[in-house]
Coordinates of C-alpha atoms in Angstrom, one line a residue:
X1 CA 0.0 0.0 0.0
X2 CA 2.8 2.2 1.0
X3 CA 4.3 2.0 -2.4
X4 CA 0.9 2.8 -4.2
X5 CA 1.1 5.9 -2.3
X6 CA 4.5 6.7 -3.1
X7 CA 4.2 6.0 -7.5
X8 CA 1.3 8.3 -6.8
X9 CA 2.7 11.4 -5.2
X10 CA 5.9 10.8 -7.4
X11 CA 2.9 10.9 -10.4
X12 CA 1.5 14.4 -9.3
X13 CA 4.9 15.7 -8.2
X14 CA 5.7 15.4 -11.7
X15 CA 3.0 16.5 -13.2
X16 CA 2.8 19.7 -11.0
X17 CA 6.7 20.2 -12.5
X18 CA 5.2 19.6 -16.1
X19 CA 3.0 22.5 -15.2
X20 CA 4.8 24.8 -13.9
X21 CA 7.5 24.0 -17.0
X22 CA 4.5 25.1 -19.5
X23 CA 3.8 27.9 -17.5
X24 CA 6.7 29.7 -17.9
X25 CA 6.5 29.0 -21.6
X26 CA 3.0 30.5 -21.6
X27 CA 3.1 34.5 -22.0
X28 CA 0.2 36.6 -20.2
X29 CA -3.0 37.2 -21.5
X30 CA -3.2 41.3 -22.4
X31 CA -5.9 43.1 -21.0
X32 CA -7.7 43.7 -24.3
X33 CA -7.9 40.3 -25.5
X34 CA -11.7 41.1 -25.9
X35 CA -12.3 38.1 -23.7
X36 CA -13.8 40.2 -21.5
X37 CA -15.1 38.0 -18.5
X38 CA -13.7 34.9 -19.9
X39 CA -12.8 34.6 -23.4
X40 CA -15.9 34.6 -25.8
X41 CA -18.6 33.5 -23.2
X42 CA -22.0 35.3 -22.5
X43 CA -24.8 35.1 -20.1
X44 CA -28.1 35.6 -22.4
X45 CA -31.0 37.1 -20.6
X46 CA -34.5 37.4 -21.2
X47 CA -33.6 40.7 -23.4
X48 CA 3.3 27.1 -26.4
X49 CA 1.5 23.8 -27.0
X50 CA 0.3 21.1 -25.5
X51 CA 2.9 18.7 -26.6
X52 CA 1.6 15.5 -28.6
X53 CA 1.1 12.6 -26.6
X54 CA -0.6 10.7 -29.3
X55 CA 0.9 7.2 -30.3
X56 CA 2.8 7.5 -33.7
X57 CA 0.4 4.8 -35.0
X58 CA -2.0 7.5 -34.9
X59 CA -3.2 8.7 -38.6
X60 CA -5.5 11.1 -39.7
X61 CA -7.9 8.3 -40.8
X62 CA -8.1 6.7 -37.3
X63 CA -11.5 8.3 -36.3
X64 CA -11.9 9.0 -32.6
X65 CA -15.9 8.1 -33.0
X66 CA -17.1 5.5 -33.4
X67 CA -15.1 3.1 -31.4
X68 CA -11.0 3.0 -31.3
X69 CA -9.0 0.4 -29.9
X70 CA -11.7 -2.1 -28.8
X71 CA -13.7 0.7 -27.3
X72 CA -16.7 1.3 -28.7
X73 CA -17.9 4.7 -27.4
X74 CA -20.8 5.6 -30.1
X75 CA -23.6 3.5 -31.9
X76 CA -24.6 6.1 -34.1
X77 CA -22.6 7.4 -36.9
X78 CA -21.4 10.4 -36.4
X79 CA -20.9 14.1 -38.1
X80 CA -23.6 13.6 -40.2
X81 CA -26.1 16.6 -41.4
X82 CA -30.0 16.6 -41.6
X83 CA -29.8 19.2 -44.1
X84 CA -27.3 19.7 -46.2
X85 CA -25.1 23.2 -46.2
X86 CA -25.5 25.9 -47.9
X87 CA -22.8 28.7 -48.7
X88 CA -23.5 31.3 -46.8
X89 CA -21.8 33.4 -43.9
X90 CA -23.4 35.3 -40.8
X91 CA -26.9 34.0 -41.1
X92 CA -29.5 31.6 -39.4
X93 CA -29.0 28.8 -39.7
X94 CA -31.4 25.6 -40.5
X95 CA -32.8 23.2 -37.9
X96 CA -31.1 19.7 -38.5
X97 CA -27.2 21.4 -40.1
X98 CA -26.1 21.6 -37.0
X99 CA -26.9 18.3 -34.9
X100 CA -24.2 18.5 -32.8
X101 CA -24.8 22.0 -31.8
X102 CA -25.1 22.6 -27.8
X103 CA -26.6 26.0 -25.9
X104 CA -24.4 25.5 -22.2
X105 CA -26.9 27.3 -19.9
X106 CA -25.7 28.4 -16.1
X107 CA -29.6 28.8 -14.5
X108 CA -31.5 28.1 -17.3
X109 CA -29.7 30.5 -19.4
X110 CA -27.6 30.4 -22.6
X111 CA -23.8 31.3 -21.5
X112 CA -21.7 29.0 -23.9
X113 CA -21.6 26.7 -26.8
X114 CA -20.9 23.1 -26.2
X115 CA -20.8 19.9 -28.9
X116 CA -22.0 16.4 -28.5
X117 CA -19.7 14.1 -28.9
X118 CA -21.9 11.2 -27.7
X119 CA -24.9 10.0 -25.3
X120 CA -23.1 11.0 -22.5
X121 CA -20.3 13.5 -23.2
X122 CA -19.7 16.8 -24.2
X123 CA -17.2 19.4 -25.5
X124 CA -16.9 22.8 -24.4
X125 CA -14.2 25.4 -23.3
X126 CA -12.6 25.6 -20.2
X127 CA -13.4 29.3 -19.3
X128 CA -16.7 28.8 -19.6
X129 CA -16.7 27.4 -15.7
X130 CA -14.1 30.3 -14.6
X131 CA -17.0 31.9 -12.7
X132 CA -18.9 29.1 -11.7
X133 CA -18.1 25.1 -11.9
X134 CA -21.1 23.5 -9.8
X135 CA -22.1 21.1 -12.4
X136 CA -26.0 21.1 -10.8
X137 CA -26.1 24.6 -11.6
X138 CA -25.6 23.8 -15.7
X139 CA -27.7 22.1 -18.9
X140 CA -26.9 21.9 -21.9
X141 CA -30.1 21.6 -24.4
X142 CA -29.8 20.1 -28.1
X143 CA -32.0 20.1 -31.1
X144 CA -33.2 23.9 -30.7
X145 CA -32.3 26.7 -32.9
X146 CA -33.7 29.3 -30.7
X147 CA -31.6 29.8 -27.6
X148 CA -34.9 31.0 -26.1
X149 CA -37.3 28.6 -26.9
X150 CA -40.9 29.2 -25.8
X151 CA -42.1 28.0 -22.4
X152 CA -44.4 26.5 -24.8
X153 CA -42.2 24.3 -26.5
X154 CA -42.2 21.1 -24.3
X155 CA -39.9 19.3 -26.6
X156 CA -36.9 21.7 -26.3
X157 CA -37.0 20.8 -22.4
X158 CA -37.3 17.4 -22.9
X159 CA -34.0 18.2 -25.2
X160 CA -32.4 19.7 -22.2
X161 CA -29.9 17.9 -19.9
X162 CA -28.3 18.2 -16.5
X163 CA -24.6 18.0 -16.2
X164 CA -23.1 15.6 -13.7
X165 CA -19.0 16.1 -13.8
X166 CA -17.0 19.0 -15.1
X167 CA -13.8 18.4 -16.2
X168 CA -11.5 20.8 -17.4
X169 CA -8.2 20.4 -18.7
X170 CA -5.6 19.6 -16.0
X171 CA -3.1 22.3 -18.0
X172 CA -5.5 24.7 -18.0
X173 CA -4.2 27.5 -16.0
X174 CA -7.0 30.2 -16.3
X175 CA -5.5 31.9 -19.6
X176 CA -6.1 30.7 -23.2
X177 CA -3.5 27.6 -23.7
X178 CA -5.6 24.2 -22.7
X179 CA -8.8 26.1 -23.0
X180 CA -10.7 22.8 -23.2
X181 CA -13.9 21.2 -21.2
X182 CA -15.2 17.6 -21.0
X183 CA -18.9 17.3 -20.0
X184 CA -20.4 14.4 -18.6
X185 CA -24.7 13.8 -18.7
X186 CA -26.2 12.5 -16.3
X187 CA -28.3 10.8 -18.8
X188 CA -27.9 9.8 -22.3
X189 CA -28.9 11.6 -24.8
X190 CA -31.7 11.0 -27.3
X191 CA -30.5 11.2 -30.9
X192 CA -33.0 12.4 -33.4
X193 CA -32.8 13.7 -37.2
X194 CA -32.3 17.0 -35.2
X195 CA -29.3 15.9 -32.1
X196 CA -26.4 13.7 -33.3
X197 CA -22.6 13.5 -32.4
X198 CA -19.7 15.4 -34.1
X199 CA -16.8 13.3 -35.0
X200 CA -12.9 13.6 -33.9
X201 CA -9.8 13.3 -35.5
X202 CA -6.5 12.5 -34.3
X203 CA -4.8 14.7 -36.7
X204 CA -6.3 18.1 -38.2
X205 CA -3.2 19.0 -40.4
X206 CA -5.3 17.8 -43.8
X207 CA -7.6 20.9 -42.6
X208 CA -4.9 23.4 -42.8
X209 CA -5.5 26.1 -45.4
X210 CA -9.3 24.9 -46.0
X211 CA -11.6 28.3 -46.5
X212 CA -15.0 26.5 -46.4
X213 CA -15.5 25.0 -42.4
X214 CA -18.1 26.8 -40.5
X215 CA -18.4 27.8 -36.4
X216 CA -21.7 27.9 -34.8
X217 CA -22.8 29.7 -31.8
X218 CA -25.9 31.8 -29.9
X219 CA -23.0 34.7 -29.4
X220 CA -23.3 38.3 -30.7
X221 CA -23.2 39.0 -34.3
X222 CA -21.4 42.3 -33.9
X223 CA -18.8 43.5 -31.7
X224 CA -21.5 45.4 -29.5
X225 CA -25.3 44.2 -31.1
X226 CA -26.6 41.4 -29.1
X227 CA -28.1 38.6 -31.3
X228 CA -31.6 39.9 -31.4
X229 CA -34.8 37.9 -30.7
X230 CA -35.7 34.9 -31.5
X231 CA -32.2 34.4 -30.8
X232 CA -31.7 32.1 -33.7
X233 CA -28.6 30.1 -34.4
X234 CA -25.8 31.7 -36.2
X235 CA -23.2 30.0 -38.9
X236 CA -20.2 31.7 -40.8
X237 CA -18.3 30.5 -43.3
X238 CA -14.3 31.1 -42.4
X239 CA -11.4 29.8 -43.6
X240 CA -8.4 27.9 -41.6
X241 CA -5.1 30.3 -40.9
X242 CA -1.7 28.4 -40.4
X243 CA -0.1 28.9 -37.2
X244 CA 2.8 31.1 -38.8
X245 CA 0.6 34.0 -40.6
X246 CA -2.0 33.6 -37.2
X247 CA 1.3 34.5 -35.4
X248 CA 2.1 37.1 -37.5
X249 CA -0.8 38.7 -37.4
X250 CA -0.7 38.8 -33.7
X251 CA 2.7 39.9 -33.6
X252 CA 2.2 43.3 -34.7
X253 CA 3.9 46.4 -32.5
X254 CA 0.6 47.7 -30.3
X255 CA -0.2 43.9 -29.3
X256 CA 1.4 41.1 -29.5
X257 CA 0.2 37.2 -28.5
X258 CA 1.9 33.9 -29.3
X259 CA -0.6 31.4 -31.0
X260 CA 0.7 27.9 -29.2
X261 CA 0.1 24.4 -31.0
X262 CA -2.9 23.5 -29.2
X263 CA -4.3 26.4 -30.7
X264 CA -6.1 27.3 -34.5
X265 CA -7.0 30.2 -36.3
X266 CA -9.8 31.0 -38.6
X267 CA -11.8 33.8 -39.9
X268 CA -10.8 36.3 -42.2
X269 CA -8.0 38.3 -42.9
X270 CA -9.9 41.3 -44.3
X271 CA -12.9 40.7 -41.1
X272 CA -16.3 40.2 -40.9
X273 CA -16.2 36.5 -40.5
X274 CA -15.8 35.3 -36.9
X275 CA -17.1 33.7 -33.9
X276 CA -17.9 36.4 -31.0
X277 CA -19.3 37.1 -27.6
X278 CA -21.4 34.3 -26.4
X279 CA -20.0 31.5 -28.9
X280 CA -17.4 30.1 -26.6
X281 CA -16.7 27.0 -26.4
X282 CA -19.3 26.1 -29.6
X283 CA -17.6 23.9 -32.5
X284 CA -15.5 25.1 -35.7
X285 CA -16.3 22.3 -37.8
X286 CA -15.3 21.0 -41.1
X287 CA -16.3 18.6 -43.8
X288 CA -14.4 15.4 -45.1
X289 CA -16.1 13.0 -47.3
X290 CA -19.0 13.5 -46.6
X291 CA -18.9 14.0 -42.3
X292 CA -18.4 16.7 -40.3
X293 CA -15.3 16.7 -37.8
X294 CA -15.3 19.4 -34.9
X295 CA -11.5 21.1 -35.5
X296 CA -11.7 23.3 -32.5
X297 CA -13.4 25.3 -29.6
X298 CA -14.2 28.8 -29.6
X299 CA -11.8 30.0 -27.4
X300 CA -10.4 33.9 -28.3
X301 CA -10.3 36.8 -30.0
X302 CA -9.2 40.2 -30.2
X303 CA -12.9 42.2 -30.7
X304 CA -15.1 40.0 -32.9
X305 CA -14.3 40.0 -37.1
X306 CA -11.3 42.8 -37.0
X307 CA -9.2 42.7 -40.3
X308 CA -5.7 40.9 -39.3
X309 CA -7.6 39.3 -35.8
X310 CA -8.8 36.3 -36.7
X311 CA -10.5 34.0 -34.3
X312 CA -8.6 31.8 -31.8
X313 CA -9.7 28.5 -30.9
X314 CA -8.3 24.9 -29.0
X315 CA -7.3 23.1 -31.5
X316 CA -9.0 19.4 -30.7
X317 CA -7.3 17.1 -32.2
X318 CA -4.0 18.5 -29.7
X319 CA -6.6 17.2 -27.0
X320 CA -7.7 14.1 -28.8
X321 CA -5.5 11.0 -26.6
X322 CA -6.9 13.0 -23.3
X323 CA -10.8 12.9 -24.5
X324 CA -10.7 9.5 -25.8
X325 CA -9.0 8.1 -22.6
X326 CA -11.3 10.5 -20.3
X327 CA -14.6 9.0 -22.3
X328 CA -12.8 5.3 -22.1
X329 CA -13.0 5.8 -18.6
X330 CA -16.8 7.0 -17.4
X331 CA -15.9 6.5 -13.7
X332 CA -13.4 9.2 -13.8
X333 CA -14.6 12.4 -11.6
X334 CA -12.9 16.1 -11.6
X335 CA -11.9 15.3 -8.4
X336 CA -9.4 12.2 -9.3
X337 CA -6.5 14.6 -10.4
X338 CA -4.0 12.3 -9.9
X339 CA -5.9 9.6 -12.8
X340 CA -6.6 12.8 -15.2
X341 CA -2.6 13.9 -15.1
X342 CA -1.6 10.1 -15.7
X343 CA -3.4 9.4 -18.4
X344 CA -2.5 12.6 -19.6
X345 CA 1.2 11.4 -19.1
X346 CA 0.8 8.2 -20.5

């Protein structure tokens, strides 16, 4: 017993060192990151990388969902639309494009995005819970366009489910870098035409470049104009930025941020295209053959859909060995730390 103890403190006293070793690599958020309260969140009222840890067997054609490595986590096929997309940028969007499209509400109320990534689990970003992380306090409803549906509309509640275990990112230090949240249900999900999982890829480097993948989100769709009622679901068109024009975009004189590896950027370059206030944590999906494949998590920006600031997000596939071992593993709780840093060690 007394050497159980001892592998495990010898566990978490690395890990804490791992920490503190991508800490200093990490530069300080500036002040006018225009996240505001934490990142691109919203409350809606009634008005340096993560290192890779994957195994080198790993390809971009070994699908997280459904199933990987004898573990069969999803019985439904997954990215796959109701109706088919349209090419269009800053408008409503269609009941049934999105499936996978969550509204995180703290007391009833739409404050995030979230995706569905099965029955049971959920992906969001880690800020989100900066304020408040009492899972009993938080639902996330599927199938709705409306972020506001009528009191009327008994099926949107019957959509809506409790959360049972947050868990954030065990790198996540309260800035941008690991800005990643798991989501556990405390019951499964019904999948319809209208609610189905997004799928995961190990590797996103085949997306690089690509100017037709989309993010989603309830969030504001100006810099200062509230989306207005009936608070309908928003999709853009944007394009993928590489990591080296991102960073030079953010590396001009009057502000300057590092974009790490375990983030993505996408928007565009001349503006007008971009996730804002209220969309964090939603998906920035794109297509392959046919299925959709959730690429990242709203995370940042500078302002929403300045020319030269595109959108910053977690880049999901740096994440993908962590949500696939966390989701392998549906006893885990927020509170086993010492199980979430080693399999994140692994």
């Amino acid at each position: 017993m007394g050497a159980q103890v001892g592998v495990l403190l010898l566990v978490q006293l690395l890990a804490q060192v791992e920490q503190q070793m991508q800490g200093e690599l990490k530069p300080e958020l500036p002040a006018d990151l225009g996240k505001g309260d934490g990142g691109r969140m919203g409350l809606m009222e009634t008005k340096e990388s993560s290192p890779s840890r994957l195994p080198a067997e790993l390809q971009d054609e070994d699908l997280l969902f459904p199933g990987f490595e004898n573990i069969s986590l999803l019985a439904w096929p997954c990215g796959q639309q109701a109706i088919p997309t349209r090419v269009m940028g800053g408008m409503d969007a269609e009941r049934g494009r999105w499936p996978w499209q969550g509204s995180l509400r703290l007391w009833g109320f739409h404050s995030c995005g979230a995706s569905l990534l099965n029955r049971r689990w959920v992906l969001s970003a880690a800020h989100c819970f900066e304020k408040n992380s009492d899972p009993y306090e938080w639902t996330v409803q599927f199938g709705e366009l409306s972020a506001m549906p009528s009191i009327w509309n008994l099926q949107a509640y019957f959509n809506r489910y409790q959360v049972e275990d947050i868990i954030l990112s065990p790198m996540y230090l309260g800035a941008s870098a690991y800005d990643i949240a798991l989501l556990r249900l405390s019951s499964s999900v019904t999948y319809n035409k209208y609610i189905q999982p997004i799928c995961v890829l190990a590797s996103s480097t085949e997306f690089q470049n690509r100017s037709n993948c989309w993010v989603t989100g309830w969030g504001n769709i100006e810099e200062d104009k509230d989306l207005p009622s009936p608070y309908t679901l928003q999709e853009v068109k944007v394009g993928i930025i590489n990591t080296t024009m991102c960073n030079n975009l953010y590396s001009q004189p009057i502000f300057s941020y590092d974009i790490w590896g375990d983030m993505i950027c996408a928007g565009d370059v001349q503006g007008g295209k971009d996730a804002c206030f209220g969309d964090s944590g939603g998906p920035l999906t794109c297509e392959k053959k046919g299925l959709w494949y959730q690429v990242g998590v709203v995370s940042w920006g500078v302002g929403c859909g300045r020319p030269n600031r595109p959108g910053v997000y977690t880049n999901v596939s740096r994440h993908f060995n962590w949500i696939r071992m966390l989701m392998a593993h549906s006893d885990i709780h927020r509170s086993d730390t010492w199980l979430l840093l080693l399999l994140l060690c692994d």
